[in-house]
C-alpha cells in the first residue's frame, strides 16, 4: 500500500509539474491564432514548409510530425461524404464502413429558399465529415446558372447572385461550426463543363462583379469560409488557378481573404506561375502519383521539389512560400489543431430527417390543373407509375459528387410505402436511358437493362394507362454523359430517350397525367398544355422516394420556388440567343475564347431585357393552399446612403392547408446613368402559416441593394433618385409596389 501511495504521489507531482511547464506558443491555445501561426512558421524547416503546401496522396497533404501537426484530409462534397479512394487513384478503396447519407443536390437546397435549412444542411455534412475524419469538404459549389447546358448546374445554387449568396453563407457556417473547413468552388466563371480546361472567359468587369462574384464574396466576407478552390477555366488569358486579378487582386486583396486557396484536381500550369500567382496548396496537377519515375511522384508537383530547388538556387525567395504556409497553418489551427471541434455522427436518423425535409421544401410544384394534386388517395384504386427515373438510384455517378450511400429510397418505393396498402401501384418502364449504375468502383447493384423496342415500351405504358386513376411519369435527366454530369455539357434541353413522345402518348390515353421531372437543369416541355401537373423534383438523395411521395400525397405541402428560369427553348437564353456558347477556338487550337455577350442579363434579367416570356419563371412555385398578399408599405419614403429601409407586407393563408409562401422583394431603378436590369432580387423571406392565419412579413435593405458596379470607375456606386420596390411570390408575379428615394 505504501508503494502504491508513493507512486500515486509521483504521478500527481509529474502531472502538476507538466501543467506548470510553459507550452510553446504554437501549441498554446490561449494565444491568438496569428501568434501561434507565426511561432510555428519560425520553427519550420524549408522541407517542412514545402511538405504542407502540396498533396501527399489523392486527397491528403502532409502535416509536420516533429511539431505535432497532423496530416490534412479533404473529401469531395458537397452533397455527402465521398467514399474512400485508393492512395494514388480515383478508384474507391473497397471499404465497407464508408457509406453516407446523400443530401439533395444544392440546386434543390436553393429551391427551398430557406437559409435556416441551408445551415442545417451544412451542419449535418460537417458532422458526417467529422465522423470520417475529414478536415475539408470540397464544396459548396456556387457558380452561376448561365446556360441550361452546363452539366454541373445541379451542384450549384441557381441563376441569381443574391439567392446564391444568401443560401451559401449559412451552409458554410453550419459546416464550419463542426470544425470542418468548407471549400467554396469553383472560383470563378466555371459556367460550362465541356471544355472547362481550355475555355478563356471574356466578360465585362461589370458582369463579373454583379453576377459571377457576389456569392464568392459573400462566402468570404459573411460566411468566413476557410477554403477556396480555383476553377479549371481561364480568365484574362490566365488559368484561374494562377490568375493575378481574381486570386490575388480581388480575393486576397480587395476582399481580405485569410483562408487557403487550393487547386482543383488536374489543373495545368507551371512552377513559376504557381510560385508567383498561384494558390496556397497544390492538390491536383499531375493526377496520379504512380505514373512518374520516382517512388513518390507528389514530390514532382510544381510546389514540391521544383519549388524547393528554385529557392536553394536563388531563383525564388522564401517570401511567397512563407505567405502560403501562413495561410495553411491558419487552416490547421481552425481544423486539425483546434480543440473545439464538434463530435462526428454518421448516417443517423437526424441526418436522414434533414435530407428528407430539404427534399420536401425544395420540390417545386410547377403546374397543377384542376388541383389534381395532392393525390386523392380516398378515391383512387390504381396508380400507374411510368419512367426509368422511378426505379433508378441517382446517388451514383455525375462526377466528383457521386456517393456511396447507406440507403436510397427510390421514387416508386416511396409511393408504395405510403400508398401500397390501399392502392394498387402498377409500373411500366416507358423508356430505357442509362442502365450502368456504376462509377469508379461504386455500384448501385441494380440491373436496369431492358431489351424491348421503344414501340413495345410505349405500347405497354399506354395500355396500362387506360383506366388508371392517375398516371405519374417520373423521368427527366440522369447522371450519365451529356446529362447532369461533371465534365460534360448537354446537347440540348429536350428530354432524351424518347421521353417527350411517351408523355404525349400517355396524355392521349389518360387525362390525369402528372409529370415528375428529376434533374438539376431546365428541360423543354412541348407537352406542357396536355398534362395535368408538373413537378420539378431535382436529385433528392437518400430520401428521394419518401420526399417525393410526401409531396405527391399532400403529407408535405410544396413550397419550393425555382432557383433558375425554365425557358421555352434554348434560344430564349441570353448566352444562346447571342451565339456566345461554346465559344471559338483560337488559331493555335490551345484555347477557346468564350465571350459573355449577354453581359449582366442572365436568367430573369435576360427575360425582362429581351421581353421573352419563360416557360416557368425564376421564383415560381405553387402550393396546395392559397395565399393573399396585401398592404405593402415602407417605413420611410427616403433612404440615406448610410441608412436602411424596411418594407412590410401582410401575408394570409386563405386556403385549407398549412403551408409556406416565399415573399420576394425586387428593386427597380427608375433612372440610371448606366443601363440596368429592369429588376433585381434583393430580399426574400419564407413564412409558414396555418389556414386562416395572417402575418406581417418585413424585409430590410440598405444602400448596397441599390448599388451597381461602374466598370469605368472600377467601384460599386449608387445614384440618388427614385426606386421602386416590387413584391410578390415570383419574378413574373410582383403585383405590389411602393416607390422611395435614395438621398
XYZ file of C-alpha atoms in Angstrom:
743
model
C 0.000 0.000 0.000
C 2.888 2.333 0.883
C 4.476 1.765 -2.521
C 1.168 2.445 -4.282
C 0.741 5.723 -2.347
C 4.242 6.883 -3.274
C 3.622 6.014 -6.929
C 0.378 7.983 -6.929
C 2.101 10.991 -5.377
C 4.835 10.833 -8.004
C 2.255 10.683 -10.805
C 0.328 13.642 -9.392
C 3.561 15.554 -8.952
C 4.518 14.823 -12.556
C 1.153 15.994 -13.817
C 1.387 19.176 -11.781
C 4.887 19.995 -12.960
C 3.874 19.265 -16.568
C 0.827 21.545 -16.259
C 3.047 24.300 -14.868
C 5.514 23.894 -17.734
C 5.047 26.679 -20.270
C 3.746 25.439 -23.629
C 5.406 26.692 -26.811
C 3.308 29.389 -28.409
C 2.338 27.267 -31.422
C 0.712 24.708 -29.086
C -0.796 27.174 -26.603
C -4.488 27.612 -27.373
C -4.668 30.611 -25.046
C -2.697 32.528 -27.654
C -4.287 34.047 -30.741
C -4.270 32.062 -33.953
C -1.961 34.619 -35.547
C 0.551 34.314 -32.690
C 0.516 30.546 -32.999
C 0.914 30.728 -36.772
C 3.956 32.983 -36.577
C 5.567 30.850 -33.868
C 5.011 27.617 -35.819
C 6.300 29.226 -39.017
C 9.504 30.307 -37.263
C 10.126 26.729 -36.109
C 9.607 25.060 -39.503
C 12.444 23.996 -41.778
C 12.376 24.581 -45.521
C 11.460 20.935 -46.098
C 8.587 21.169 -43.604
C 7.244 24.313 -45.240
C 7.328 22.688 -48.659
C 5.632 19.497 -47.461
C 2.496 21.244 -46.153
C 1.665 23.100 -49.386
C 1.240 20.124 -51.714
C -0.557 16.793 -51.716
C 0.946 13.561 -50.433
C -1.933 11.413 -51.724
C -5.041 11.824 -53.823
C -6.892 13.656 -51.040
C -4.385 14.487 -48.295
C -1.452 16.747 -47.572
C 1.273 16.101 -45.053
C 1.473 17.557 -41.580
C 4.610 18.196 -39.538
C 5.184 15.216 -37.180
C 8.097 16.920 -35.428
C 5.767 19.734 -34.309
C 2.745 17.528 -33.670
C 0.794 18.873 -36.663
C -1.387 16.113 -38.177
C -1.908 15.319 -41.851
C -4.773 17.172 -43.518
C -7.573 15.245 -45.264
C -10.027 16.517 -47.897
C -13.099 14.858 -49.309
C -15.433 15.629 -52.163
C -18.867 17.040 -51.489
C -20.978 18.989 -51.439
C -23.964 16.604 -51.129
C -22.375 13.946 -48.928
C -19.062 12.410 -47.913
C -17.477 10.598 -50.834
C -16.285 7.001 -50.270
C -12.628 6.406 -49.501
C -10.412 6.143 -52.574
C -7.035 4.496 -53.048
C -3.946 6.479 -52.060
C -2.975 7.265 -55.638
C -6.135 6.608 -57.634
C -9.677 7.835 -58.119
C -10.978 4.296 -57.689
C -12.701 3.519 -54.409
C -10.752 1.594 -51.820
C -13.427 -1.052 -51.304
C -14.060 -0.338 -47.633
C -17.320 -1.414 -46.046
C -17.655 1.383 -43.485
C -17.597 4.458 -45.727
C -21.232 4.807 -46.742
C -23.003 8.090 -46.076
C -26.284 9.977 -46.167
C -26.790 11.615 -49.562
C -28.409 15.008 -49.178
C -30.379 16.602 -52.022
C -28.301 18.407 -54.627
C -27.561 22.063 -53.907
C -29.966 23.131 -56.668
C -32.723 21.610 -54.549
C -31.450 23.446 -51.483
C -31.550 26.723 -53.427
C -35.130 25.918 -54.463
C -36.142 25.752 -50.790
C -35.388 29.491 -50.410
C -34.769 28.673 -46.744
C -31.434 29.871 -45.308
C -32.014 28.111 -41.977
C -32.368 24.833 -43.831
C -29.043 25.616 -45.540
C -27.440 25.942 -42.109
C -28.780 22.547 -41.058
C -27.592 21.036 -44.332
C -24.058 22.324 -43.720
C -24.033 21.191 -40.101
C -25.123 17.656 -40.987
C -22.484 17.404 -43.720
C -19.924 18.691 -41.212
C -20.896 16.048 -38.658
C -20.577 13.271 -41.220
C -17.188 14.664 -42.247
C -16.009 14.693 -38.632
C -17.021 11.063 -38.158
C -15.000 10.128 -41.236
C -12.044 12.249 -40.014
C -12.196 14.690 -42.912
C -10.848 18.200 -42.375
C -12.148 19.933 -45.502
C -15.166 19.258 -47.713
C -14.773 20.338 -51.324
C -17.952 22.370 -51.530
C -20.277 24.206 -51.683
C -20.478 24.943 -55.397
C -21.818 28.376 -56.271
C -21.195 29.103 -59.922
C -23.985 30.944 -61.687
C -26.536 29.144 -63.857
C -25.696 30.908 -67.134
C -26.756 28.189 -69.583
C -29.014 25.161 -69.065
C -26.462 23.057 -70.950
C -23.858 23.129 -68.172
C -23.528 19.567 -66.907
C -22.668 20.681 -63.405
C -25.557 23.060 -62.754
C -27.121 20.527 -60.374
C -24.262 21.178 -57.924
C -24.811 24.934 -57.884
C -27.277 27.410 -56.371
C -29.137 28.829 -59.334
C -29.000 31.866 -61.588
C -29.297 34.763 -59.166
C -26.293 36.137 -57.250
C -28.398 37.324 -54.304
C -30.157 33.973 -53.843
C -26.870 32.075 -54.155
C -25.152 34.427 -51.690
C -27.947 34.202 -49.144
C -28.099 30.393 -49.251
C -24.362 29.701 -49.285
C -23.410 31.695 -46.190
C -25.388 29.608 -43.627
C -24.319 26.381 -45.373
C -20.677 27.377 -44.802
C -21.323 28.499 -41.238
C -23.137 25.265 -40.408
C -20.329 23.100 -41.754
C -17.521 25.098 -40.154
C -19.281 25.083 -36.788
C -18.198 21.417 -36.721
C -14.533 22.315 -37.198
C -14.594 21.205 -40.841
C -13.456 23.661 -43.493
C -15.840 24.413 -46.317
C -14.153 24.954 -49.679
C -16.125 27.286 -51.926
C -15.881 26.350 -55.600
C -15.151 26.881 -58.424
C -13.570 30.334 -58.299
C -14.757 31.584 -60.771
C -16.676 31.706 -64.077
C -16.976 27.918 -64.288
C -20.265 28.125 -66.182
C -19.900 25.259 -68.639
C -18.097 21.952 -68.467
C -17.324 20.549 -71.919
C -14.090 22.494 -72.489
C -13.507 23.690 -68.957
C -9.708 23.349 -69.015
C -9.227 25.476 -72.135
C -12.102 27.997 -72.109
C -10.879 31.566 -71.735
C -13.810 33.650 -70.476
C -14.180 37.164 -71.840
C -16.564 39.082 -69.604
C -17.037 42.715 -68.635
C -15.890 43.848 -65.217
C -19.450 44.863 -64.501
C -20.912 41.407 -65.195
C -18.021 39.836 -63.304
C -18.756 41.840 -60.153
C -22.559 41.971 -60.365
C -23.324 38.413 -61.492
C -20.436 35.990 -61.119
C -18.552 37.091 -57.989
C -21.170 38.078 -55.345
C -21.690 34.532 -53.980
C -17.937 34.060 -53.579
C -17.617 37.472 -51.965
C -20.403 36.610 -49.520
C -18.724 33.281 -48.762
C -15.546 35.149 -47.836
C -16.826 38.244 -46.065
C -20.036 36.925 -44.472
C -19.510 33.166 -44.342
C -15.808 33.484 -43.378
C -15.087 30.433 -45.498
C -11.773 28.700 -44.759
C -11.155 27.203 -48.188
C -11.476 28.375 -51.795
C -10.964 26.117 -54.826
C -9.775 27.634 -58.077
C -11.605 26.748 -61.303
C -10.166 24.922 -64.304
C -11.058 27.558 -66.861
C -9.170 30.696 -67.893
C -9.907 34.381 -67.469
C -7.894 37.300 -68.860
C -5.702 34.759 -70.679
C -4.514 33.203 -67.413
C -5.652 29.914 -65.833
C -7.776 30.682 -62.801
C -5.502 28.661 -60.516
C -2.759 31.226 -61.231
C -4.880 34.260 -62.030
C -3.429 37.506 -60.765
C -6.620 39.561 -60.953
C -9.092 37.133 -59.390
C -6.917 35.166 -56.995
C -4.731 37.950 -55.691
C -6.041 41.413 -56.578
C -9.676 40.600 -55.736
C -9.823 37.540 -53.443
C -6.817 38.214 -51.233
C -6.599 41.946 -51.878
C -9.986 43.656 -52.106
C -11.870 41.020 -50.112
C -9.176 40.426 -47.481
C -9.452 36.635 -47.666
C -7.340 34.956 -44.958
C -8.193 31.354 -45.772
C -6.495 28.845 -48.048
C -6.777 28.846 -51.825
C -6.301 25.412 -53.387
C -6.054 23.965 -56.875
C -8.720 21.808 -58.382
C -7.572 18.292 -59.238
C -5.923 18.127 -62.651
C -5.078 21.758 -63.430
C -2.273 22.609 -65.846
C 0.250 25.339 -65.098
C 3.963 25.879 -64.321
C 6.109 26.126 -61.205
C 6.903 29.769 -61.912
C 3.220 30.685 -62.174
C 2.334 28.656 -59.061
C 5.019 30.393 -57.017
C 4.234 33.929 -58.125
C 0.473 33.890 -58.780
C -0.711 30.530 -57.527
C -2.792 29.291 -54.607
C -1.560 28.143 -51.222
C -1.992 24.388 -51.646
C -1.474 22.197 -54.700
C -3.771 19.195 -54.513
C -4.031 18.196 -58.122
C -1.763 18.931 -61.054
C -0.281 15.582 -62.009
C -3.269 13.473 -61.035
C -1.662 10.084 -60.491
C 1.210 9.735 -58.064
C 2.373 6.448 -59.581
C 2.948 7.347 -63.227
C 6.313 9.061 -62.807
C 9.788 7.647 -62.409
C 10.181 8.445 -58.723
C 8.607 6.369 -55.969
C 6.680 9.387 -54.708
C 5.588 11.456 -57.690
C 3.863 14.011 -55.433
C 7.371 15.391 -54.918
C 7.267 16.327 -58.607
C 4.348 18.698 -58.096
C 5.087 22.290 -59.059
C 5.169 23.447 -55.438
C 7.207 20.460 -54.221
C 10.799 19.654 -55.245
C 10.854 22.140 -58.163
C 9.894 24.952 -55.760
C 12.472 23.875 -53.187
C 15.186 23.637 -55.826
C 14.253 27.109 -57.057
C 14.666 28.516 -53.545
C 18.009 26.772 -52.984
C 19.321 28.019 -56.321
C 18.291 31.599 -55.564
C 15.603 31.738 -58.257
C 12.923 32.354 -55.619
C 12.976 33.877 -52.158
C 11.014 32.420 -49.259
C 8.652 35.416 -49.119
C 5.917 33.809 -51.233
C 6.446 30.452 -49.533
C 6.036 31.918 -46.051
C 2.801 33.643 -47.074
C 1.408 30.360 -48.396
C 2.459 28.485 -45.258
C 0.859 31.124 -43.027
C -2.469 30.515 -44.716
C -2.065 26.750 -44.450
C -1.170 26.957 -40.749
C -4.178 29.178 -40.142
C -6.300 26.442 -41.734
C -4.707 23.835 -39.454
C -5.477 25.858 -36.323
C -9.093 26.169 -37.426
C -9.417 22.441 -38.061
C -6.892 19.722 -37.179
C -5.247 21.736 -34.370
C -8.485 23.019 -32.843
C -9.652 21.599 -29.518
C -13.197 22.857 -30.065
C -14.195 20.577 -32.946
C -17.683 19.108 -32.797
C -18.482 15.443 -32.344
C -18.948 13.445 -35.521
C -22.100 11.492 -36.414
C -22.753 9.304 -39.435
C -25.951 8.035 -41.032
C -28.080 8.897 -38.010
C -31.812 9.489 -38.107
C -31.476 13.252 -37.692
C -29.410 13.453 -40.868
C -31.929 11.372 -42.802
C -34.755 13.552 -41.488
C -32.903 16.699 -42.548
C -32.260 15.240 -46.003
C -35.965 14.485 -46.403
C -37.033 17.934 -45.189
C -34.689 19.633 -47.672
C -36.159 17.490 -50.427
C -39.744 18.276 -49.431
C -39.104 22.021 -49.220
C -37.083 22.108 -52.442
C -39.538 20.242 -54.681
C -41.329 22.763 -56.902
C -44.941 22.350 -58.000
C -44.814 23.984 -61.428
C -48.328 23.254 -62.695
C -51.478 21.851 -61.081
C -54.533 21.929 -63.353
C -57.868 21.135 -61.713
C -55.952 20.811 -58.440
C -55.171 17.230 -59.417
C -52.512 17.192 -56.714
C -52.330 16.143 -53.999
C -53.428 12.656 -54.984
C -56.954 11.807 -53.861
C -55.999 8.644 -52.018
C -59.528 8.131 -50.701
C -60.954 7.538 -54.175
C -58.006 6.219 -56.182
C -57.791 2.471 -56.710
C -54.954 2.148 -59.223
C -51.973 4.395 -59.934
C -49.652 3.775 -62.858
C -46.045 4.882 -62.467
C -44.077 5.208 -65.718
C -40.418 6.011 -66.320
C -36.901 4.837 -65.632
C -36.234 7.502 -63.016
C -38.961 5.970 -60.851
C -36.765 2.911 -60.282
C -33.248 4.297 -60.795
C -30.862 5.095 -57.948
C -29.441 8.569 -58.544
C -26.684 8.926 -55.955
C -24.025 7.104 -58.001
C -22.406 8.998 -60.886
C -22.390 12.576 -62.062
C -18.708 13.145 -61.340
C -16.991 14.054 -58.097
C -20.323 14.398 -56.256
C -21.011 10.673 -56.761
C -21.757 8.973 -53.453
C -21.855 5.556 -51.864
C -24.956 5.596 -49.688
C -26.083 3.505 -46.763
C -29.550 3.507 -48.283
C -31.523 5.199 -51.039
C -35.290 5.197 -51.316
C -36.229 5.235 -55.000
C -39.438 7.074 -56.024
C -41.627 4.023 -56.671
C -40.704 2.532 -53.293
C -41.580 5.807 -51.599
C -45.017 5.717 -53.207
C -45.551 2.062 -52.356
C -44.594 2.651 -48.726
C -47.197 5.425 -48.423
C -49.978 4.025 -50.617
C -49.321 0.377 -51.340
C -51.576 -0.977 -48.589
C -54.645 0.747 -50.006
C -53.941 1.441 -53.693
C -52.564 -0.738 -56.450
C -49.266 0.731 -57.678
C -48.566 -0.516 -61.196
C -45.382 0.181 -63.191
C -44.357 0.474 -66.842
C -40.801 1.237 -67.939
C -41.743 3.657 -70.736
C -38.175 4.248 -71.920
C -34.632 3.000 -71.395
C -31.903 5.515 -70.570
C -28.752 4.945 -68.516
C -28.515 1.386 -67.176
C -24.904 1.402 -65.918
C -25.300 2.040 -62.181
C -21.515 2.257 -61.766
C -18.916 4.945 -61.068
C -15.224 4.458 -60.190
C -15.841 1.286 -58.223
C -19.219 2.064 -56.630
C -22.139 0.016 -57.927
C -25.813 0.531 -57.250
C -26.468 -3.190 -57.583
C -29.387 -2.508 -59.913
C -29.815 -4.293 -63.227
C -31.836 -1.857 -65.349
C -31.219 -3.487 -68.699
C -34.316 -3.856 -70.897
C -34.068 -5.015 -74.498
C -37.616 -4.237 -75.647
C -38.076 -1.785 -78.505
C -39.340 1.740 -77.863
C -42.594 0.829 -79.597
C -43.090 -2.076 -77.182
C -42.282 0.083 -74.157
C -44.663 2.845 -75.247
C -47.448 0.388 -76.067
C -47.186 -1.227 -72.639
C -47.307 2.139 -70.869
C -50.296 3.354 -72.892
C -52.256 0.142 -72.368
C -51.669 0.250 -68.614
C -52.571 3.953 -68.522
C -56.090 3.219 -69.689
C -58.346 3.058 -66.691
C -55.713 4.177 -64.158
C -56.889 6.851 -61.749
C -53.545 8.621 -62.076
C -50.528 8.240 -64.358
C -47.323 9.502 -62.750
C -44.488 9.812 -65.265
C -41.157 10.027 -63.428
C -38.400 10.900 -65.885
C -36.070 13.758 -66.735
C -32.287 13.623 -66.718
C -29.795 11.330 -65.027
C -26.076 11.475 -64.265
C -24.821 9.904 -67.482
C -22.662 11.692 -70.061
C -24.300 14.780 -71.605
C -26.996 14.766 -68.924
C -26.275 16.165 -65.433
C -22.632 15.161 -65.255
C -19.312 16.807 -64.411
C -17.012 17.189 -67.392
C -19.838 17.145 -69.940
C -22.376 19.603 -71.250
C -25.807 18.706 -72.557
C -26.500 18.623 -76.297
C -29.792 20.499 -75.910
C -32.673 20.994 -73.470
C -35.068 18.431 -74.930
C -35.563 15.236 -72.937
C -33.521 12.280 -74.135
C -34.581 8.643 -74.638
C -37.892 9.431 -76.433
C -39.473 10.705 -73.221
C -41.408 13.516 -74.925
C -43.127 11.023 -77.225
C -44.003 8.740 -74.308
C -45.540 11.629 -72.342
C -47.583 12.716 -75.364
C -48.901 9.153 -75.817
C -49.803 8.896 -72.129
C -51.639 12.232 -72.245
C -53.824 10.908 -75.079
C -54.642 7.765 -73.094
C -55.370 9.375 -69.712
C -56.374 12.900 -68.686
C -54.743 12.628 -65.255
C -51.066 12.601 -66.221
C -48.602 14.000 -63.681
C -45.040 14.593 -64.910
C -42.241 14.494 -62.346
C -39.000 15.868 -63.767
C -35.891 14.715 -61.916
C -32.975 16.939 -62.952
C -30.689 19.742 -61.922
C -31.354 21.592 -65.143
C -34.117 23.092 -67.254
C -35.880 20.975 -69.864
C -38.226 21.898 -72.688
C -41.846 20.790 -72.243
C -43.696 20.553 -75.577
C -46.422 18.580 -73.786
C -46.974 21.165 -71.028
C -50.558 22.053 -72.005
C -51.601 18.400 -72.357
C -50.643 17.148 -68.898
C -52.380 17.966 -65.641
C -49.487 18.559 -63.277
C -45.738 19.137 -63.485
C -43.398 18.663 -60.539
C -39.714 19.664 -60.530
C -38.097 17.123 -58.240
C -34.275 17.505 -58.505
C -31.766 14.877 -57.329
C -33.126 14.258 -53.851
C -30.520 11.954 -52.302
C -31.033 9.107 -49.837
C -34.640 10.003 -49.025
C -35.702 10.782 -52.590
C -38.700 8.455 -52.713
C -40.003 9.468 -49.300
C -39.705 13.204 -50.022
C -41.398 12.898 -53.406
C -44.193 10.678 -52.075
C -44.819 13.108 -49.209
C -45.359 15.959 -51.665
C -47.465 13.988 -54.168
C -49.787 12.699 -51.450
C -50.046 16.022 -49.626
C -48.324 14.877 -46.453
C -45.946 17.729 -47.229
C -47.258 20.904 -48.848
C -44.856 22.005 -51.627
C -43.190 25.350 -51.026
C -40.189 25.252 -53.363
C -39.527 28.093 -55.803
C -37.492 27.879 -58.985
C -33.855 28.973 -58.490
C -33.470 29.466 -62.228
C -35.635 30.359 -65.216
C -37.186 27.485 -67.176
C -37.047 28.721 -70.812
C -39.436 27.606 -73.537
C -36.494 26.897 -75.839
C -32.724 27.178 -75.739
C -32.701 30.248 -77.984
C -34.577 32.137 -75.251
C -31.445 32.082 -73.073
C -29.096 35.050 -73.498
C -25.926 33.008 -73.893
C -27.518 31.124 -76.793
C -29.601 33.915 -78.319
C -26.355 35.840 -78.877
C -24.489 32.718 -80.026
C -21.756 33.021 -77.409
C -21.697 29.388 -76.265
C -19.451 27.359 -76.523
C -17.043 29.973 -77.868
C -14.470 29.984 -80.651
C -11.248 28.016 -80.904
C -8.131 30.116 -81.357
C -5.934 29.531 -84.379
C -3.395 27.610 -82.279
C -6.154 25.259 -81.024
C -4.928 25.674 -77.441
C -7.770 27.771 -76.068
C -11.389 28.656 -76.696
C -12.452 32.282 -76.283
C -15.996 32.488 -74.918
C -17.366 35.999 -74.743
C -20.269 36.625 -72.384
C -22.075 38.992 -74.758
C -25.288 38.908 -72.729
C -23.259 40.681 -70.016
C -25.373 41.329 -66.886
C -28.528 39.907 -68.480
C -28.548 36.390 -67.071
C -31.678 34.404 -66.233
C -34.723 36.515 -65.415
C -32.689 39.632 -66.166
C -32.500 38.435 -69.789
C -36.222 37.581 -69.759
C -37.031 41.180 -68.828
C -34.439 42.642 -71.194
C -35.471 40.594 -74.253
C -39.173 40.584 -73.297
C -39.441 36.837 -73.864
C -41.898 35.027 -71.569
C -40.417 31.983 -69.842
C -41.909 28.526 -69.586
C -41.728 28.909 -65.805
C -40.265 31.991 -64.170
C -37.478 32.337 -61.656
C -39.063 32.255 -58.200
C -42.198 30.437 -59.430
C -43.719 27.642 -57.356
C -47.264 26.633 -56.420
C -48.790 25.326 -53.201
C -51.746 23.159 -52.159
C -53.104 26.153 -50.312
C -53.620 29.774 -51.387
C -52.046 32.964 -50.110
C -53.011 36.591 -50.291
C -50.560 39.478 -50.016
C -51.752 42.969 -49.163
C -50.843 46.337 -47.690
C -47.249 46.775 -48.833
C -45.666 49.771 -47.144
C -42.259 51.216 -46.399
C -41.196 52.644 -43.049
C -39.848 55.753 -44.790
C -40.003 57.457 -48.167
C -36.334 58.395 -48.364
C -33.284 56.215 -47.778
C -29.956 57.828 -46.922
C -26.678 56.287 -48.044
C -25.815 55.012 -44.579
C -29.378 54.159 -43.568
C -31.847 51.321 -44.009
C -35.394 50.985 -45.234
C -37.885 48.278 -44.275
C -40.720 47.029 -46.459
C -43.618 45.224 -44.819
C -46.414 43.254 -46.447
C -49.267 41.283 -44.942
C -49.452 37.615 -45.966
C -52.524 35.487 -45.260
C -53.117 31.769 -45.821
C -56.558 31.817 -47.444
C -56.734 28.079 -48.128
C -57.499 24.913 -46.191
C -53.975 23.597 -45.577
C -50.961 24.754 -43.614
C -48.231 25.880 -45.975
C -45.365 28.228 -46.688
C -45.024 31.163 -49.049
C -41.856 32.990 -50.099
C -42.150 36.770 -50.126
C -39.767 38.062 -52.802
C -38.509 41.646 -52.977
C -37.085 43.037 -56.219
C -35.750 46.557 -56.772
C -36.239 48.649 -59.923
C -34.063 51.717 -60.544
C -36.225 54.333 -62.281
C -33.277 56.210 -63.793
C -29.593 55.371 -64.001
C -26.545 56.662 -65.851
C -25.708 53.069 -66.818
C -28.202 50.609 -68.232
C -29.515 48.289 -65.525
C -31.734 45.191 -65.426
C -35.404 46.086 -65.037
C -35.432 44.461 -61.602
C -33.112 42.510 -59.326
C -33.827 40.273 -56.344
C -32.659 41.998 -53.176
C -34.548 40.232 -50.389
C -36.801 37.288 -49.587
C -38.375 35.587 -46.608
C -40.171 32.280 -46.235
C -43.231 32.380 -43.979
C -45.168 29.362 -42.612
C -48.871 29.886 -41.974
C -51.787 27.814 -40.715
C -55.137 28.014 -42.570
C -56.664 31.430 -41.945
C -53.504 32.763 -40.307
C -52.102 36.126 -41.381
C -48.791 37.735 -40.578
C -46.774 40.822 -41.455
C -43.505 39.989 -43.209
C -40.724 42.566 -43.204
C -37.596 42.780 -45.356
C -34.917 45.398 -44.747
C -32.394 46.641 -47.292
C -29.712 49.311 -47.347
C -27.783 51.293 -49.927
C -25.889 48.164 -51.037
C -29.096 46.777 -52.523
C -29.384 49.860 -54.754
C -25.788 49.842 -55.960
C -24.284 48.715 -59.237
C -20.722 48.234 -60.426
C -19.363 51.082 -62.524
C -16.636 49.477 -64.617
C -15.226 52.845 -65.656
C -14.715 53.873 -62.037
C -13.892 50.275 -61.028
C -16.130 50.508 -57.978
C -19.653 49.979 -56.672
C -21.765 53.128 -56.730
C -25.345 54.188 -56.109
C -27.118 57.198 -57.516
C -29.699 59.475 -55.979
C -33.195 59.276 -57.338
C -36.355 57.223 -57.407
C -36.505 53.467 -56.898
C -39.423 51.050 -56.856
C -39.790 48.031 -54.577
C -41.689 45.216 -56.279
C -43.039 42.440 -54.047
C -44.737 39.153 -54.847
C -44.169 35.406 -54.968
C -42.329 35.019 -58.312
C -40.287 37.179 -60.667
C -43.307 37.343 -63.021
C -45.892 37.904 -60.280
C -44.991 41.133 -58.493
C -48.304 42.869 -58.004
C -47.329 45.072 -55.071
C -45.137 48.137 -55.484
C -44.012 51.109 -53.471
C -41.749 53.985 -54.509
C -38.973 55.510 -52.438
C -35.978 57.765 -52.950
C -32.273 57.484 -52.295
C -30.702 60.668 -50.997
